[in-house]
Every structure is written in structure tokens, then in C-alpha cells.
Amino acid sequence: YSHNNRVNRWNKNVITYNIGRYTSDLPHSTVDSLIESALSVWARASTLTFVRLRTQRADIMVEFSTFEHGDAYPFDGSKGTLAHAFGPGEGIGGDAHFDDDETWTAGSKGFNLYLVAAHEFGHSLGLRHSQNPESLMYPTYKSSRSSHNLLSKEDISIINSLYGPKNSQ
Ligand SMILES: CC(C)C[C@H](CC(=O)NO)C(=O)N[C@H]1Cc2cn(c3ccccc23)CCCCCCNC1=O
Ligand SMILES: [Zn+2]
Ligand SMILES: [Zn+2]
């Protein structure tokens, strides 16, 4: 669920992210590359670039946590809600939280972190849920999404409406 903010887009094209608490389901290096891949889904379809910070607070703080974790949206244990993210804005704006009571994987068992993160980062950039089951921003997890073209035409038109079409390189 994207907890909406007043602003609906970032007013810059270089967006920073920082991975705080990790899950113990996967090696840190695997989490790092799945998060980077999930962000590059949106980078490829927009004018946005993502820069990883390691020490300072970033626009998008990524963390794994369980139940009550410091915002008004406690997680619910295994299954149920898998993750949530906040729309663009200061502080908690843009942040993406993943329920560590899920089993996070890089493959088809448990819940695929790349697929879920790509959905959450859509919210971090200002997208809301879609009614189209083919869209990445559909509110229910689908393990069958093909990992090489995750975004529907609708997802792409919405990211373009927010940040302008991919500048022709
Ligand atoms: C899109 C996804 C990556 C993020 C969304 C949340 C979201 O929109 N974050 O931005 C999510 O977790 N959706 C639930 C929705 C949901 C499905 N069920 C639920 C049972 C209880 C509570 C929620 C659910 C039925 C049982 C299956 C439970 C496991 C899968 N869960 C889901 O698909
Ligand atoms: Zn969502
Ligand atoms: Zn949270």
C-alpha cells in the first residue's frame, strides 16, 4: 500500500537510496543486487537515475522489519501484506519497508524480492495502485511476472507522465 504524501513526484532526477537493516534470508550482496535491479526497472523507463549512499540518510531508505517498526503501519507476520512504501517527500517519503516475516528469495520460492521491490519503488516514485492485473502496480503479488519486462504500458505511461518520457539518448 502506498501511504500517500502531499507531493506526488520528486523534483529532481537523481534519487538516492540506502539499504539499512537487511533480511537474514539472503546474502547482503544478493539483496544489494536485487534492489539495484528493481530500481533499474524504473530507471530504464524514465529520466531517473539512482545513487546508493551507505552512511547518510537517502531519499529512499530501504529496510526489512517485522510488526511494529516505527511508522503507523505495523507488519502482520508471515504472508498477508509483504511490504509497503511512501510516496515522494521529505523524511519517511520514498522509504520502502519489507516484512521480514516473509521468506525473501531471488528465485521462485517464497516471495521474490526483485518483484516486490520493483512494485514498492513504483510507490516511492509516486505511482499508486492499478486495477490492471497486468500492471506491476497491481496490489496483489504475482510470481508469474516475467522479470525482463515487468512494466505494463500503463506503468510506463504513468512514470512518463510524472517525470517526462525517457530522454532520447
Ligand atoms: C503487490 C505486493 C508486492 C505488495 C502488496 C502490498 C502493497 O501494495 N505494497 O505497496 C501486498 O503485499 N499484497 C498482498 C495482498 C494480499 C493477498 N492476500 C492477502 C491476505 C491478507 C492481507 C493482504 C493480502 C491473499 C493471500 C496471499 C498473501 C501473500 C501475498 N500478499 C499480497 O499479494
Ligand atoms: Zn503497493
Ligand atoms: Zn513501514
JSON list of C-alpha atoms in Angstrom, two decimals, residues 1 26 30-42 44 64 82-85 96-98 102-124 129 133-152 155:
[
{"chain": "A", "resi": 1, "resn": "TYR", "atom": "CA", "xyz": [0.00, 0.00, 0.00]},
{"chain": "A", "resi": 26, "resn": "LEU", "atom": "CA", "xyz": [19.67, -13.80, 1.58]},
{"chain": "A", "resi": 30, "resn": "THR", "atom": "CA", "xyz": [22.22, -10.60, -3.21]},
{"chain": "A", "resi": 31, "resn": "VAL", "atom": "CA", "xyz": [19.90, -8.10, -1.54]},
{"chain": "A", "resi": 32, "resn": "ASP", "atom": "CA", "xyz": [22.06, -5.27, -2.89]},
{"chain": "A", "resi": 33, "resn": "SER", "atom": "CA", "xyz": [21.86, -6.55, -6.47]},
{"chain": "A", "resi": 34, "resn": "LEU", "atom": "CA", "xyz": [18.11, -7.31, -6.34]},
{"chain": "A", "resi": 35, "resn": "ILE", "atom": "CA", "xyz": [17.42, -3.81, -5.00]},
{"chain": "A", "resi": 36, "resn": "GLU", "atom": "CA", "xyz": [19.64, -2.27, -7.69]},
{"chain": "A", "resi": 37, "resn": "SER", "atom": "CA", "xyz": [17.88, -4.32, -10.40]},
{"chain": "A", "resi": 38, "resn": "ALA", "atom": "CA", "xyz": [14.45, -3.30, -9.11]},
{"chain": "A", "resi": 39, "resn": "LEU", "atom": "CA", "xyz": [15.44, 0.38, -9.28]},
{"chain": "A", "resi": 40, "resn": "SER", "atom": "CA", "xyz": [16.89, -0.04, -12.77]},
{"chain": "A", "resi": 41, "resn": "VAL", "atom": "CA", "xyz": [13.45, -1.21, -13.98]},
{"chain": "A", "resi": 42, "resn": "TRP", "atom": "CA", "xyz": [12.24, 2.35, -13.36]},
{"chain": "A", "resi": 44, "resn": "ARG", "atom": "CA", "xyz": [15.17, 2.30, -17.90]},
{"chain": "A", "resi": 64, "resn": "PHE", "atom": "CA", "xyz": [13.47, -5.10, 6.46]},
{"chain": "A", "resi": 82, "resn": "LEU", "atom": "CA", "xyz": [4.53, -8.22, 2.09]},
{"chain": "A", "resi": 83, "resn": "ALA", "atom": "CA", "xyz": [5.85, -4.66, 2.04]},
{"chain": "A", "resi": 84, "resn": "HIS", "atom": "CA", "xyz": [4.84, -1.01, 1.85]},
{"chain": "A", "resi": 85, "resn": "ALA", "atom": "CA", "xyz": [6.34, 2.27, 0.64]},
{"chain": "A", "resi": 96, "resn": "ALA", "atom": "CA", "xyz": [10.36, 1.19, 1.30]},
{"chain": "A", "resi": 97, "resn": "HIS", "atom": "CA", "xyz": [9.83, -1.34, 4.12]},
{"chain": "A", "resi": 98, "resn": "PHE", "atom": "CA", "xyz": [9.80, -5.11, 3.64]},
{"chain": "A", "resi": 102, "resn": "GLU", "atom": "CA", "xyz": [8.25, -13.35, 4.80]},
{"chain": "A", "resi": 103, "resn": "THR", "atom": "CA", "xyz": [10.77, -15.67, 3.17]},
{"chain": "A", "resi": 104, "resn": "TRP", "atom": "CA", "xyz": [12.61, -13.45, 0.70]},
{"chain": "A", "resi": 105, "resn": "THR", "atom": "CA", "xyz": [14.22, -15.14, -2.30]},
{"chain": "A", "resi": 106, "resn": "ALA", "atom": "CA", "xyz": [15.98, -14.36, -5.56]},
{"chain": "A", "resi": 107, "resn": "GLY", "atom": "CA", "xyz": [14.05, -17.14, -7.27]},
{"chain": "A", "resi": 108, "resn": "SER", "atom": "CA", "xyz": [10.56, -18.60, -7.37]},
{"chain": "A", "resi": 109, "resn": "LYS", "atom": "CA", "xyz": [10.23, -19.91, -3.79]},
{"chain": "A", "resi": 110, "resn": "GLY", "atom": "CA", "xyz": [8.90, -17.68, -1.03]},
{"chain": "A", "resi": 111, "resn": "PHE", "atom": "CA", "xyz": [8.46, -14.11, -2.27]},
{"chain": "A", "resi": 112, "resn": "ASN", "atom": "CA", "xyz": [10.80, -12.77, -4.91]},
{"chain": "A", "resi": 113, "resn": "LEU", "atom": "CA", "xyz": [12.49, -9.65, -3.55]},
{"chain": "A", "resi": 114, "resn": "TYR", "atom": "CA", "xyz": [13.12, -8.18, -7.02]},
{"chain": "A", "resi": 115, "resn": "LEU", "atom": "CA", "xyz": [9.42, -8.34, -7.98]},
{"chain": "A", "resi": 116, "resn": "VAL", "atom": "CA", "xyz": [8.21, -6.90, -4.67]},
{"chain": "A", "resi": 117, "resn": "ALA", "atom": "CA", "xyz": [10.89, -4.18, -4.57]},
{"chain": "A", "resi": 118, "resn": "ALA", "atom": "CA", "xyz": [10.07, -3.07, -8.12]},
{"chain": "A", "resi": 119, "resn": "HIS", "atom": "CA", "xyz": [6.43, -2.62, -7.05]},
{"chain": "A", "resi": 120, "resn": "GLU", "atom": "CA", "xyz": [7.40, -0.73, -3.88]},
{"chain": "A", "resi": 121, "resn": "PHE", "atom": "CA", "xyz": [9.79, 1.59, -5.72]},
{"chain": "A", "resi": 122, "resn": "GLY", "atom": "CA", "xyz": [6.88, 2.47, -8.02]},
{"chain": "A", "resi": 123, "resn": "HIS", "atom": "CA", "xyz": [5.22, 3.94, -4.93]},
{"chain": "A", "resi": 124, "resn": "SER", "atom": "CA", "xyz": [8.50, 5.58, -3.86]},
{"chain": "A", "resi": 129, "resn": "HIS", "atom": "CA", "xyz": [-2.12, 1.07, -7.40]},
{"chain": "A", "resi": 133, "resn": "PRO", "atom": "CA", "xyz": [-3.68, -7.26, -13.16]},
{"chain": "A", "resi": 134, "resn": "GLU", "atom": "CA", "xyz": [-1.00, -6.98, -15.87]},
{"chain": "A", "resi": 135, "resn": "SER", "atom": "CA", "xyz": [0.47, -3.89, -14.24]},
{"chain": "A", "resi": 136, "resn": "LEU", "atom": "CA", "xyz": [3.35, -4.08, -11.81]},
{"chain": "A", "resi": 137, "resn": "MET", "atom": "CA", "xyz": [1.38, -1.65, -9.64]},
{"chain": "A", "resi": 138, "resn": "TYR", "atom": "CA", "xyz": [-1.48, -4.12, -9.19]},
{"chain": "A", "resi": 139, "resn": "PRO", "atom": "CA", "xyz": [-1.89, -4.59, -5.43]},
{"chain": "A", "resi": 140, "resn": "THR", "atom": "CA", "xyz": [-1.52, -8.40, -5.34]},
{"chain": "A", "resi": 141, "resn": "TYR", "atom": "CA", "xyz": [1.76, -10.35, -5.66]},
{"chain": "A", "resi": 142, "resn": "LYS", "atom": "CA", "xyz": [2.10, -12.39, -8.88]},
{"chain": "A", "resi": 143, "resn": "SER", "atom": "CA", "xyz": [5.13, -14.67, -9.08]},
{"chain": "A", "resi": 144, "resn": "SER", "atom": "CA", "xyz": [4.49, -15.21, -12.79]},
{"chain": "A", "resi": 145, "resn": "ARG", "atom": "CA", "xyz": [5.65, -11.74, -13.85]},
{"chain": "A", "resi": 146, "resn": "SER", "atom": "CA", "xyz": [8.37, -12.05, -16.46]},
{"chain": "A", "resi": 147, "resn": "SER", "atom": "CA", "xyz": [11.47, -10.50, -14.99]},
{"chain": "A", "resi": 148, "resn": "HIS", "atom": "CA", "xyz": [12.61, -8.85, -18.22]},
{"chain": "A", "resi": 149, "resn": "ASN", "atom": "CA", "xyz": [9.51, -6.74, -18.91]},
{"chain": "A", "resi": 150, "resn": "LEU", "atom": "CA", "xyz": [7.90, -6.09, -15.61]},
{"chain": "A", "resi": 151, "resn": "LEU", "atom": "CA", "xyz": [6.22, -2.83, -16.57]},
{"chain": "A", "resi": 152, "resn": "SER", "atom": "CA", "xyz": [2.90, -2.70, -18.38]},
{"chain": "A", "resi": 155, "resn": "ASP", "atom": "CA", "xyz": [3.03, 1.62, -15.72]}
]
